The first five atom37 places (N, CA, C, CB, O) and aatype in JSON, in Angstrom:
{
  "aatype": [12, 11, 9, 3, 3, 10, 10, 15, 10, 18, 2, 9, 11, 19, 13, 6, 13, 14, 16, 16, 13, 17, 4, 1, 11, 7, 13, 18, 18, 14, 11, 2, 1, 11, 9, 18, 10, 2, 15, 3, 10, 15, 6, 3, 6, 11, 11, 0, 19, 9, 10, 8, 6, 10, 7, 8, 9, 2, 8, 3, 14, 11, 11, 18, 11, 1, 12, 10, 19, 11, 18, 6, 2, 6, 0, 3, 1, 13, 12, 9, 11, 15, 10, 10, 11, 6, 18, 10, 6, 6, 2, 3, 19, 10, 3, 13, 2, 17, 10, 11, 13, 0, 6, 11, 18, 11, 9, 15, 15, 16, 17, 7, 5, 6, 12, 9, 5, 3, 6, 13, 11, 11, 10, 9],
  "atom_mask": [
    [1, 1, 1, 1, 1],
    [1, 1, 1, 1, 1],
    [1, 1, 1, 1, 1],
    [1, 1, 1, 1, 1],
    [1, 1, 1, 1, 1],
    [1, 1, 1, 1, 1],
    [1, 1, 1, 1, 1],
    [1, 1, 1, 1, 1],
    [1, 1, 1, 1, 1],
    [1, 1, 1, 1, 1],
    [1, 1, 1, 1, 1],
    [1, 1, 1, 1, 1],
    [1, 1, 1, 1, 1],
    [1, 1, 1, 1, 1],
    [1, 1, 1, 1, 1],
    [1, 1, 1, 1, 1],
    [1, 1, 1, 1, 1],
    [1, 1, 1, 1, 1],
    [1, 1, 1, 1, 1],
    [1, 1, 1, 1, 1],
    [1, 1, 1, 1, 1],
    [1, 1, 1, 1, 1],
    [1, 1, 1, 1, 1],
    [1, 1, 1, 1, 1],
    [1, 1, 1, 1, 1],
    [1, 1, 1, 0, 1],
    [1, 1, 1, 1, 1],
    [1, 1, 1, 1, 1],
    [1, 1, 1, 1, 1],
    [1, 1, 1, 1, 1],
    [1, 1, 1, 1, 1],
    [1, 1, 1, 1, 1],
    [1, 1, 1, 1, 1],
    [1, 1, 1, 1, 1],
    [1, 1, 1, 1, 1],
    [1, 1, 1, 1, 1],
    [1, 1, 1, 1, 1],
    [1, 1, 1, 1, 1],
    [1, 1, 1, 1, 1],
    [1, 1, 1, 1, 1],
    [1, 1, 1, 1, 1],
    [1, 1, 1, 1, 1],
    [1, 1, 1, 1, 1],
    [1, 1, 1, 1, 1],
    [1, 1, 1, 1, 1],
    [1, 1, 1, 1, 1],
    [1, 1, 1, 1, 1],
    [1, 1, 1, 1, 1],
    [1, 1, 1, 1, 1],
    [1, 1, 1, 1, 1],
    [1, 1, 1, 1, 1],
    [1, 1, 1, 1, 1],
    [1, 1, 1, 1, 1],
    [1, 1, 1, 1, 1],
    [1, 1, 1, 0, 1],
    [1, 1, 1, 1, 1],
    [1, 1, 1, 1, 1],
    [1, 1, 1, 1, 1],
    [1, 1, 1, 1, 1],
    [1, 1, 1, 1, 1],
    [1, 1, 1, 1, 1],
    [1, 1, 1, 1, 1],
    [1, 1, 1, 1, 1],
    [1, 1, 1, 1, 1],
    [1, 1, 1, 1, 1],
    [1, 1, 1, 1, 1],
    [1, 1, 1, 1, 1],
    [1, 1, 1, 1, 1],
    [1, 1, 1, 1, 1],
    [1, 1, 1, 1, 1],
    [1, 1, 1, 1, 1],
    [1, 1, 1, 1, 1],
    [1, 1, 1, 1, 1],
    [1, 1, 1, 1, 1],
    [1, 1, 1, 1, 1],
    [1, 1, 1, 1, 1],
    [1, 1, 1, 1, 1],
    [1, 1, 1, 1, 1],
    [1, 1, 1, 1, 1],
    [1, 1, 1, 1, 1],
    [1, 1, 1, 1, 1],
    [1, 1, 1, 1, 1],
    [1, 1, 1, 1, 1],
    [1, 1, 1, 1, 1],
    [1, 1, 1, 1, 1],
    [1, 1, 1, 1, 1],
    [1, 1, 1, 1, 1],
    [1, 1, 1, 1, 1],
    [1, 1, 1, 1, 1],
    [1, 1, 1, 1, 1],
    [1, 1, 1, 1, 1],
    [1, 1, 1, 1, 1],
    [1, 1, 1, 1, 1],
    [1, 1, 1, 1, 1],
    [1, 1, 1, 1, 1],
    [1, 1, 1, 1, 1],
    [1, 1, 1, 1, 1],
    [1, 1, 1, 1, 1],
    [1, 1, 1, 1, 1],
    [1, 1, 1, 1, 1],
    [1, 1, 1, 1, 1],
    [1, 1, 1, 1, 1],
    [1, 1, 1, 1, 1],
    [1, 1, 1, 1, 1],
    [1, 1, 1, 1, 1],
    [1, 1, 1, 1, 1],
    [1, 1, 1, 1, 1],
    [1, 1, 1, 1, 1],
    [1, 1, 1, 1, 1],
    [1, 1, 1, 1, 1],
    [1, 1, 1, 1, 1],
    [1, 1, 1, 0, 1],
    [1, 1, 1, 1, 1],
    [1, 1, 1, 1, 1],
    [1, 1, 1, 1, 1],
    [1, 1, 1, 1, 1],
    [1, 1, 1, 1, 1],
    [1, 1, 1, 1, 1],
    [1, 1, 1, 1, 1],
    [1, 1, 1, 1, 1],
    [1, 1, 1, 1, 1],
    [1, 1, 1, 1, 1],
    [1, 1, 1, 1, 1],
    [1, 1, 1, 1, 1]
  ],
  "atom_positions": [
    [[-50.05, -32.21, 56.3], [-48.91, -33.07, 56.51], [-49.22, -34.45, 55.93], [-48.56, -33.17, 58.02], [-50.32, -34.97, 56.12]],
    [[-48.29, -35.04, 55.24], [-48.46, -36.34, 54.61], [-48.48, -37.45, 55.66], [-47.33, -36.6, 53.59], [-47.96, -37.3, 56.77]],
    [[-49.09, -38.56, 55.29], [-49.25, -39.69, 56.23], [-47.89, -40.18, 56.73], [-50.01, -40.84, 55.55], [-47.72, -40.4, 57.93]],
    [[-46.94, -40.36, 55.84], [-45.62, -40.84, 56.26], [-44.97, -39.89, 57.26], [-44.69, -41.02, 55.05], [-44.3, -40.32, 58.2]],
    [[-45.17, -38.59, 57.06], [-44.63, -37.6, 58.0], [-45.3, -37.72, 59.37], [-44.81, -36.17, 57.43], [-44.63, -37.63, 60.4]],
    [[-46.62, -37.91, 59.37], [-47.34, -38.07, 60.64], [-46.91, -39.35, 61.36], [-48.86, -38.1, 60.39], [-46.72, -39.34, 62.57]],
    [[-46.75, -40.43, 60.61], [-46.31, -41.69, 61.22], [-44.92, -41.53, 61.83], [-46.29, -42.83, 60.16], [-44.67, -42.03, 62.93]],
    [[-44.04, -40.85, 61.14], [-42.69, -40.6, 61.67], [-42.74, -39.69, 62.89], [-41.8, -39.98, 60.59], [-42.08, -39.95, 63.89]],
    [[-43.53, -38.63, 62.8], [-43.64, -37.69, 63.9], [-44.09, -38.37, 65.19], [-44.61, -36.58, 63.54], [-43.56, -38.1, 66.26]],
    [[-45.06, -39.26, 65.07], [-45.6, -39.95, 66.25], [-44.95, -41.3, 66.52], [-47.08, -40.14, 66.1], [-45.33, -42.01, 67.45]],
    [[-43.94, -41.66, 65.68], [-43.24, -42.92, 65.82], [-44.21, -44.11, 65.8], [-42.43, -42.93, 67.12], [-44.18, -44.97, 66.68]],
    [[-45.06, -44.13, 64.79], [-46.06, -45.18, 64.62], [-45.66, -46.06, 63.44], [-47.48, -44.57, 64.41], [-45.27, -45.55, 62.39]],
    [[-45.76, -47.35, 63.61], [-45.5, -48.32, 62.53], [-46.84, -48.88, 62.05], [-44.55, -49.47, 63.02], [-47.78, -49.01, 62.83]],
    [[-46.9, -49.22, 60.77], [-48.1, -49.79, 60.17], [-47.81, -51.22, 59.75], [-48.59, -48.94, 58.96], [-46.8, -51.5, 59.1]],
    [[-48.7, -52.13, 60.14], [-48.61, -53.52, 59.75], [-49.92, -53.92, 59.1], [-48.3, -54.43, 60.97], [-51.0, -53.53, 59.56]],
    [[-49.84, -54.68, 58.03], [-51.04, -55.1, 57.32], [-51.38, -56.55, 57.63], [-50.86, -54.91, 55.82], [-50.51, -57.37, 57.92]],
    [[-52.68, -56.84, 57.57], [-53.17, -58.2, 57.76], [-54.24, -58.49, 56.7], [-53.75, -58.4, 59.21], [-54.9, -57.56, 56.23]],
    [[-54.43, -59.76, 56.3], [-55.44, -60.07, 55.29], [-56.84, -60.17, 55.91], [-55.09, -61.38, 54.58], [-56.99, -60.42, 57.11]],
    [[-57.85, -59.97, 55.09], [-59.24, -60.07, 55.56], [-59.52, -61.44, 56.14], [-60.21, -59.77, 54.41], [-60.34, -61.58, 57.05]],
    [[-58.86, -62.46, 55.63], [-59.07, -63.81, 56.14], [-58.63, -63.93, 57.6], [-58.33, -64.84, 55.29], [-59.1, -64.8, 58.33]],
    [[-57.73, -63.06, 58.01], [-57.26, -63.04, 59.39], [-58.24, -62.32, 60.3], [-55.88, -62.38, 59.48], [-58.51, -62.76, 61.42]],
    [[-58.77, -61.19, 59.81], [-59.7, -60.38, 60.6], [-60.49, -59.49, 59.65], [-58.93, -59.53, 61.68], [-59.92, -58.94, 58.71]],
    [[-61.77, -59.35, 59.88], [-62.64, -58.6, 58.96], [-62.7, -57.1, 59.26], [-64.03, -59.17, 59.0], [-63.52, -56.4, 58.67]],
    [[-61.89, -56.61, 60.14], [-61.87, -55.17, 60.43], [-61.06, -54.43, 59.39], [-61.31, -54.91, 61.83], [-60.22, -55.01, 58.7]],
    [[-61.32, -53.11, 59.29], [-60.52, -52.27, 58.4], [-59.15, -51.98, 59.01], [-61.25, -50.95, 58.08], [-58.15, -51.93, 58.31]],
    [[-59.13, -51.8, 60.31], [-57.87, -51.5, 60.98], [-58.12, -51.1, 62.41], [0.0, 0.0, 0.0], [-59.26, -50.89, 62.83]],
    [[-57.02, -50.98, 63.17], [-57.11, -50.52, 64.55], [-55.74, -50.05, 65.01], [-57.64, -51.65, 65.48], [-54.71, -50.41, 64.44]],
    [[-55.75, -49.24, 66.04], [-54.52, -48.69, 66.63], [-54.27, -49.39, 67.95], [-54.63, -47.14, 66.83], [-55.16, -49.52, 68.78]],
    [[-53.04, -49.86, 68.14], [-52.64, -50.5, 69.38], [-51.63, -49.58, 70.07], [-52.03, -51.93, 69.13], [-50.44, -49.62, 69.77]],
    [[-52.12, -48.73, 71.0], [-51.27, -47.67, 71.57], [-50.07, -48.18, 72.37], [-52.08, -46.81, 72.46], [-49.03, -47.53, 72.39]],
    [[-50.2, -49.33, 73.01], [-49.11, -49.83, 73.84], [-47.84, -50.03, 73.01], [-49.52, -51.15, 74.5], [-46.73, -49.75, 73.48]],
    [[-48.0, -50.52, 71.78], [-46.85, -50.76, 70.9], [-46.71, -49.73, 69.8], [-46.97, -52.13, 70.28], [-45.83, -49.84, 68.95]],
    [[-47.59, -48.7, 69.81], [-47.56, -47.62, 68.82], [-47.6, -48.19, 67.4], [-46.31, -46.75, 69.01], [-46.77, -47.86, 66.56]],
    [[-48.6, -49.07, 67.17], [-48.75, -49.71, 65.87], [-50.18, -49.55, 65.37], [-48.37, -51.19, 65.95], [-51.15, -49.61, 66.14]],
    [[-50.29, -49.35, 64.07], [-51.59, -49.37, 63.4], [-51.62, -50.65, 62.57], [-51.81, -48.09, 62.5], [-50.72, -50.9, 61.77]],
    [[-52.66, -51.44, 62.77], [-52.86, -52.65, 62.0], [-53.92, -52.34, 60.94], [-53.29, -53.85, 62.9], [-54.96, -51.77, 61.25]],
    [[-53.64, -52.73, 59.7], [-54.42, -52.29, 58.56], [-54.76, -53.49, 57.66], [-53.66, -51.22, 57.76], [-53.91, -54.32, 57.36]],
    [[-56.01, -53.56, 57.25], [-56.46, -54.63, 56.36], [-55.8, -54.43, 55.0], [-58.02, -54.64, 56.24], [-55.98, -53.4, 54.36]],
    [[-55.06, -55.42, 54.56], [-54.31, -55.32, 53.3], [-55.21, -55.37, 52.06], [-53.29, -56.44, 53.22], [-54.76, -55.04, 50.96]],
    [[-56.46, -55.77, 52.22], [-57.37, -55.88, 51.08], [-58.1, -54.58, 50.75], [-58.37, -56.96, 51.35], [-58.89, -54.55, 49.81]],
    [[-57.85, -53.52, 51.5], [-58.49, -52.24, 51.23], [-57.83, -51.55, 50.04], [-58.42, -51.33, 52.47], [-56.67, -51.82, 49.71]],
    [[-58.58, -50.66, 49.39], [-57.99, -49.85, 48.31], [-57.0, -48.86, 48.93], [-59.1, -49.1, 47.49], [-57.0, -48.67, 50.15]],
    [[-56.18, -48.25, 48.11], [-55.21, -47.28, 48.63], [-55.91, -46.1, 49.3], [-54.31, -46.78, 47.49], [-55.46, -45.62, 50.34]],
    [[-57.02, -45.63, 48.72], [-57.77, -44.53, 49.33], [-58.35, -44.94, 50.68], [-58.9, -44.06, 48.4], [-58.32, -44.16, 51.64]],
    [[-58.87, -46.17, 50.76], [-59.42, -46.65, 52.03], [-58.31, -46.81, 53.08], [-60.15, -48.0, 51.83], [-58.51, -46.49, 54.25]],
    [[-57.15, -47.3, 52.66], [-56.03, -47.44, 53.59], [-55.63, -46.08, 54.15], [-54.81, -48.11, 52.89], [-55.39, -45.94, 55.35]],
    [[-55.57, -45.08, 53.28], [-55.23, -43.73, 53.71], [-56.23, -43.24, 54.75], [-55.18, -42.77, 52.5], [-55.85, -42.69, 55.78]],
    [[-57.52, -43.44, 54.48], [-58.56, -42.99, 55.41], [-58.46, -43.72, 56.75], [-59.95, -43.21, 54.79], [-58.6, -43.1, 57.8]],
    [[-58.23, -45.01, 56.71], [-58.14, -45.79, 57.95], [-56.92, -45.36, 58.77], [-58.06, -47.3, 57.63], [-57.02, -45.2, 59.99]],
    [[-55.78, -45.19, 58.1], [-54.57, -44.76, 58.83], [-54.81, -43.4, 59.49], [-53.34, -44.68, 57.87], [-54.46, -43.21, 60.66]],
    [[-55.4, -42.48, 58.76], [-55.67, -41.15, 59.34], [-56.66, -41.24, 60.49], [-56.22, -40.19, 58.27], [-56.51, -40.55, 61.5]],
    [[-57.68, -42.08, 60.35], [-58.63, -42.27, 61.46], [-57.88, -42.78, 62.69], [-59.77, -43.25, 61.06], [-58.06, -42.27, 63.8]],
    [[-57.06, -43.79, 62.5], [-56.33, -44.37, 63.64], [-55.34, -43.37, 64.24], [-55.59, -45.64, 63.21], [-55.15, -43.36, 65.45]],
    [[-54.73, -42.54, 63.4], [-53.86, -41.49, 63.93], [-54.66, -40.49, 64.77], [-53.13, -40.76, 62.78], [-54.11, -39.85, 65.66]],
    [[-55.93, -40.36, 64.48], [-56.8, -39.49, 65.27], [-57.0, -39.97, 66.69], [0.0, 0.0, 0.0], [-57.52, -39.24, 67.53]],
    [[-56.59, -41.2, 66.97], [-56.7, -41.76, 68.32], [-55.42, -41.56, 69.16], [-57.02, -43.24, 68.24], [-55.39, -41.94, 70.33]],
    [[-54.4, -40.98, 68.58], [-53.09, -40.87, 69.23], [-53.17, -40.3, 70.65], [-52.17, -40.01, 68.39], [-52.53, -40.83, 71.56]],
    [[-53.92, -39.24, 70.83], [-53.96, -38.58, 72.14], [-55.09, -39.08, 73.04], [-54.1, -37.1, 71.96], [-55.37, -38.48, 74.08]],
    [[-55.74, -40.16, 72.65], [-56.83, -40.7, 73.46], [-56.29, -41.64, 74.53], [-57.84, -41.44, 72.58], [-55.35, -42.4, 74.3]],
    [[-56.89, -41.57, 75.69], [-56.49, -42.42, 76.82], [-57.16, -43.78, 76.68], [-56.87, -41.75, 78.18], [-58.38, -43.88, 76.8]],
    [[-56.38, -44.85, 76.43], [-56.97, -46.17, 76.24], [-57.8, -46.65, 77.43], [-55.87, -47.17, 75.96], [-58.74, -47.44, 77.27]],
    [[-57.47, -46.18, 78.62], [-58.21, -46.59, 79.82], [-59.63, -46.02, 79.81], [-57.48, -46.12, 81.09], [-60.52, -46.56, 80.46]],
    [[-59.84, -44.93, 79.08], [-61.15, -44.29, 79.02], [-61.91, -44.63, 77.75], [-60.99, -42.79, 79.14], [-63.02, -44.13, 77.53]],
    [[-61.33, -45.49, 76.89], [-61.91, -45.71, 75.58], [-63.36, -46.2, 75.63], [-61.08, -46.68, 74.81], [-64.21, -45.67, 74.93]],
    [[-63.63, -47.19, 76.44], [-65.0, -47.73, 76.49], [-66.0, -46.67, 76.93], [-65.07, -48.94, 77.44], [-67.1, -46.57, 76.39]],
    [[-65.61, -45.88, 77.91], [-66.51, -44.85, 78.42], [-66.64, -43.68, 77.45], [-66.01, -44.35, 79.78], [-67.69, -43.04, 77.39]],
    [[-65.6, -43.41, 76.71], [-65.56, -42.25, 75.8], [-65.67, -42.68, 74.33], [-64.27, -41.46, 76.02], [-65.28, -41.91, 73.45]],
    [[-66.18, -43.86, 74.06], [-66.19, -44.44, 72.73], [-66.72, -43.49, 71.65], [-67.0, -45.68, 72.74], [-66.05, -43.27, 70.65]],
    [[-67.9, -42.95, 71.84], [-68.51, -42.1, 70.82], [-67.68, -40.83, 70.61], [-69.96, -41.72, 71.21], [-67.44, -40.43, 69.47]],
    [[-67.25, -40.21, 71.68], [-66.44, -38.99, 71.58], [-65.13, -39.29, 70.85], [-66.15, -38.41, 72.99], [-64.75, -38.56, 69.92]],
    [[-64.44, -40.34, 71.26], [-63.15, -40.68, 70.65], [-63.3, -41.05, 69.18], [-62.5, -41.83, 71.41], [-62.48, -40.64, 68.36]],
    [[-64.31, -41.8, 68.83], [-64.52, -42.18, 67.42], [-64.86, -40.96, 66.58], [-65.64, -43.24, 67.3], [-64.39, -40.83, 65.45]],
    [[-65.68, -40.07, 67.12], [-66.0, -38.83, 66.39], [-64.76, -37.97, 66.18], [-67.07, -38.03, 67.15], [-64.56, -37.42, 65.1]],
    [[-63.93, -37.86, 67.21], [-62.7, -37.07, 67.07], [-61.77, -37.69, 66.03], [-61.97, -36.97, 68.43], [-61.16, -36.97, 65.24]],
    [[-61.66, -39.02, 66.02], [-60.8, -39.69, 65.05], [-61.36, -39.51, 63.63], [-60.68, -41.2, 65.39], [-60.6, -39.29, 62.69]],
    [[-62.67, -39.61, 63.49], [-63.29, -39.4, 62.17], [-63.08, -37.96, 61.7], [-64.79, -39.72, 62.22], [-62.79, -37.73, 60.52]],
    [[-63.22, -37.02, 62.59], [-63.04, -35.61, 62.23], [-61.59, -35.35, 61.81], [-63.43, -34.69, 63.42], [-61.35, -34.62, 60.85]],
    [[-60.63, -35.93, 62.52], [-59.22, -35.79, 62.17], [-58.98, -36.35, 60.77], [-58.32, -36.51, 63.21], [-58.29, -35.73, 59.95]],
    [[-59.54, -37.54, 60.5], [-59.39, -38.16, 59.19], [-59.96, -37.27, 58.09], [-60.08, -39.53, 59.18], [-59.3, -37.02, 57.09]],
    [[-61.19, -36.81, 58.28], [-61.85, -35.99, 57.26], [-61.09, -34.69, 57.03], [-63.3, -35.69, 57.67], [-60.88, -34.29, 55.88]],
    [[-60.68, -34.04, 58.09], [-59.94, -32.78, 57.95], [-58.63, -33.01, 57.18], [-59.64, -32.17, 59.35], [-58.29, -32.22, 56.3]],
    [[-57.92, -34.07, 57.5], [-56.66, -34.37, 56.83], [-56.88, -34.68, 55.35], [-55.96, -35.55, 57.5], [-56.13, -34.2, 54.5]],
    [[-57.9, -35.49, 55.05], [-58.2, -35.82, 53.66], [-58.64, -34.6, 52.87], [-59.27, -36.9, 53.59], [-58.27, -34.43, 51.71]],
    [[-59.42, -33.74, 53.5], [-59.88, -32.52, 52.83], [-58.71, -31.58, 52.52], [-60.9, -31.79, 53.7], [-58.67, -30.99, 51.44]],
    [[-57.79, -31.44, 53.46], [-56.62, -30.59, 53.22], [-55.86, -31.07, 51.98], [-55.68, -30.58, 54.45], [-55.49, -30.27, 51.12]],
    [[-55.65, -32.35, 51.9], [-54.94, -32.92, 50.75], [-55.75, -32.72, 49.47], [-54.66, -34.42, 50.98], [-55.2, -32.35, 48.44]],
    [[-57.05, -32.95, 49.55], [-57.92, -32.77, 48.39], [-57.86, -31.34, 47.87], [-59.37, -33.14, 48.76], [-57.76, -31.12, 46.66]],
    [[-57.93, -30.38, 48.78], [-57.96, -28.98, 48.37], [-56.61, -28.49, 47.84], [-58.38, -28.11, 49.54], [-56.56, -27.5, 47.12]],
    [[-55.54, -29.18, 48.18], [-54.23, -28.85, 47.6], [-54.16, -29.28, 46.14], [-53.1, -29.53, 48.41], [-53.41, -28.7, 45.35]],
    [[-54.94, -30.29, 45.78], [-54.87, -30.88, 44.45], [-56.05, -30.53, 43.55], [-54.76, -32.35, 44.56], [-55.99, -30.77, 42.34]],
    [[-57.13, -29.97, 44.12], [-58.35, -29.72, 43.35], [-58.89, -28.32, 43.62], [-59.42, -30.76, 43.69], [-58.61, -27.71, 44.66]],
    [[-59.65, -27.84, 42.67], [-60.29, -26.54, 42.79], [-61.42, -26.63, 43.81], [-60.82, -26.04, 41.42], [-62.24, -27.54, 43.74]],
    [[-61.46, -25.7, 44.74], [-62.48, -25.68, 45.77], [-63.89, -25.62, 45.17], [-62.26, -24.5, 46.71], [-64.84, -26.12, 45.77]],
    [[-64.03, -25.02, 44.01], [-65.33, -24.89, 43.36], [-65.84, -26.23, 42.81], [-65.26, -23.88, 42.23], [-67.03, -26.38, 42.55]],
    [[-64.95, -27.18, 42.65], [-65.33, -28.5, 42.13], [-65.68, -29.49, 43.25], [-64.2, -29.07, 41.29], [-66.01, -30.64, 42.98]],
    [[-65.61, -29.04, 44.5], [-65.82, -29.97, 45.61], [-67.26, -30.47, 45.66], [-65.45, -29.3, 46.94], [-68.21, -29.69, 45.58]],
    [[-67.39, -31.78, 45.79], [-68.68, -32.44, 45.95], [-68.55, -33.38, 47.13], [-69.12, -33.2, 44.63], [-67.84, -34.38, 47.05]],
    [[-69.23, -33.08, 48.23], [-69.05, -33.86, 49.46], [-69.4, -35.33, 49.26], [-69.89, -33.27, 50.58], [-68.76, -36.19, 49.86]],
    [[-70.39, -35.63, 48.43], [-70.81, -37.02, 48.25], [-69.76, -37.82, 47.48], [-72.16, -37.07, 47.52], [-69.49, -38.97, 47.82]],
    [[-69.18, -37.23, 46.45], [-68.1, -37.91, 45.71], [-66.89, -38.13, 46.62], [-67.7, -37.1, 44.47], [-66.24, -39.17, 46.56]],
    [[-66.61, -37.13, 47.44], [-65.52, -37.23, 48.42], [-65.79, -38.4, 49.37], [-65.35, -35.9, 49.21], [-64.91, -39.21, 49.63]],
    [[-67.0, -38.48, 49.88], [-67.39, -39.56, 50.81], [-67.29, -40.92, 50.13], [-68.83, -39.33, 51.34], [-66.82, -41.88, 50.74]],
    [[-67.74, -41.01, 48.89], [-67.69, -42.27, 48.16], [-66.25, -42.72, 47.92], [-68.43, -42.15, 46.84], [-65.93, -43.9, 48.02]],
    [[-65.38, -41.77, 47.59], [-63.98, -42.1, 47.31], [-63.31, -42.77, 48.52], [-63.2, -40.83, 46.92], [-62.56, -43.72, 48.37]],
    [[-63.6, -42.25, 49.71], [-62.96, -42.76, 50.92], [-63.85, -43.69, 51.73], [-62.53, -41.6, 51.79], [-63.53, -44.03, 52.87]],
    [[-64.98, -44.1, 51.15], [-65.92, -45.03, 51.8], [-66.38, -44.5, 53.16], [-65.27, -46.4, 51.97], [-66.45, -45.24, 54.14]],
    [[-66.7, -43.2, 53.19], [-67.23, -42.56, 54.39], [-68.75, -42.6, 54.3], [-66.7, -41.08, 54.54], [-69.33, -42.18, 53.3]],
    [[-69.38, -43.09, 55.32], [-70.84, -43.2, 55.32], [-71.48, -41.83, 55.15], [-71.33, -43.86, 56.61], [-71.13, -40.88, 55.84]],
    [[-72.43, -41.75, 54.23], [-73.12, -40.47, 54.05], [-74.06, -40.19, 55.22], [-73.92, -40.47, 52.72], [-74.48, -39.05, 55.42]],
    [[-74.4, -41.21, 55.99], [-75.29, -41.04, 57.14], [-74.67, -40.11, 58.18], [-75.62, -42.39, 57.77], [-75.29, -39.13, 58.59]],
    [[-73.46, -40.41, 58.61], [-72.8, -39.56, 59.6], [-71.81, -38.6, 58.96], [-72.08, -40.43, 60.64], [-71.46, -37.58, 59.55]],
    [[-71.36, -38.91, 57.76], [-70.3, -38.13, 57.15], [-70.7, -36.81, 56.55], [0.0, 0.0, 0.0], [-69.9, -35.87, 56.5]],
    [[-71.93, -36.71, 56.08], [-72.34, -35.49, 55.38], [-72.08, -34.23, 56.19], [-73.81, -35.56, 55.01], [-71.4, -33.31, 55.73]],
    [[-72.6, -34.2, 57.38], [-72.46, -33.0, 58.22], [-71.0, -32.74, 58.58], [-73.29, -33.14, 59.49], [-70.54, -31.59, 58.56]],
    [[-70.27, -33.81, 58.93], [-68.88, -33.64, 59.33], [-68.03, -33.17, 58.16], [-68.33, -34.94, 59.9], [-67.18, -32.29, 58.32]],
    [[-68.23, -33.74, 56.99], [-67.47, -33.34, 55.8], [-67.76, -31.89, 55.46], [-67.81, -34.24, 54.6], [-66.83, -31.11, 55.23]],
    [[-69.02, -31.52, 55.43], [-69.38, -30.15, 55.08], [-68.88, -29.16, 56.13], [-70.89, -30.02, 54.93], [-68.44, -28.06, 55.78]],
    [[-68.95, -29.53, 57.38], [-68.46, -28.67, 58.46], [-66.96, -28.43, 58.34], [-68.79, -29.29, 59.82], [-66.51, -27.29, 58.43]],
    [[-66.19, -29.49, 58.15], [-64.73, -29.35, 58.03], [-64.35, -28.61, 56.75], [-64.05, -30.73, 58.07], [-63.39, -27.84, 56.73]],
    [[-65.1, -28.85, 55.67], [-64.85, -28.13, 54.41], [-65.03, -26.63, 54.61], [-65.8, -28.64, 53.31], [-64.2, -25.84, 54.15]],
    [[-66.09, -26.23, 55.29], [-66.35, -24.79, 55.53], [-65.24, -24.17, 56.38], [-67.71, -24.6, 56.22], [-64.87, -23.01, 56.18]],
    [[-64.72, -24.92, 57.33], [-63.65, -24.42, 58.18], [-62.36, -24.19, 57.4], [-63.38, -25.38, 59.33], [-61.59, -23.28, 57.7]],
    [[-62.14, -25.02, 56.37], [-60.89, -24.94, 55.62], [-60.9, -23.9, 54.5], [-60.59, -26.29, 55.02], [-59.85, -23.42, 54.09]],
    [[-62.09, -23.54, 54.02], [-62.1, -22.59, 52.89], [-62.23, -21.17, 53.33], [-63.23, -22.92, 51.95], [-62.26, -20.26, 52.5]]
  ]
}
């Protein structure tokens, strides 16, 4: 599903802010159903950040501090799975290189390698 379709489905609005305002890539504000996004990111990075923030949709904000690692991992996994689905629609599965994929979306190879490869195996 495309990002615009997901935003419409969940009734989420996206607002951009400059890096001079805040040095974060983005965040989701569930009370107002808004994703705030750093306007200085590349289009690929914006896509990854929006998908990550959409991965927080079903998370309970009251439990966020206690469930931080779990919630962030779930959001990252949602982002990676969504990006991989789109990638595989446009590219040959035999050409997939997890490191190039990680570099394109600025996903850390430290935590991303296993998650990317795991989600890739699930999709093929």
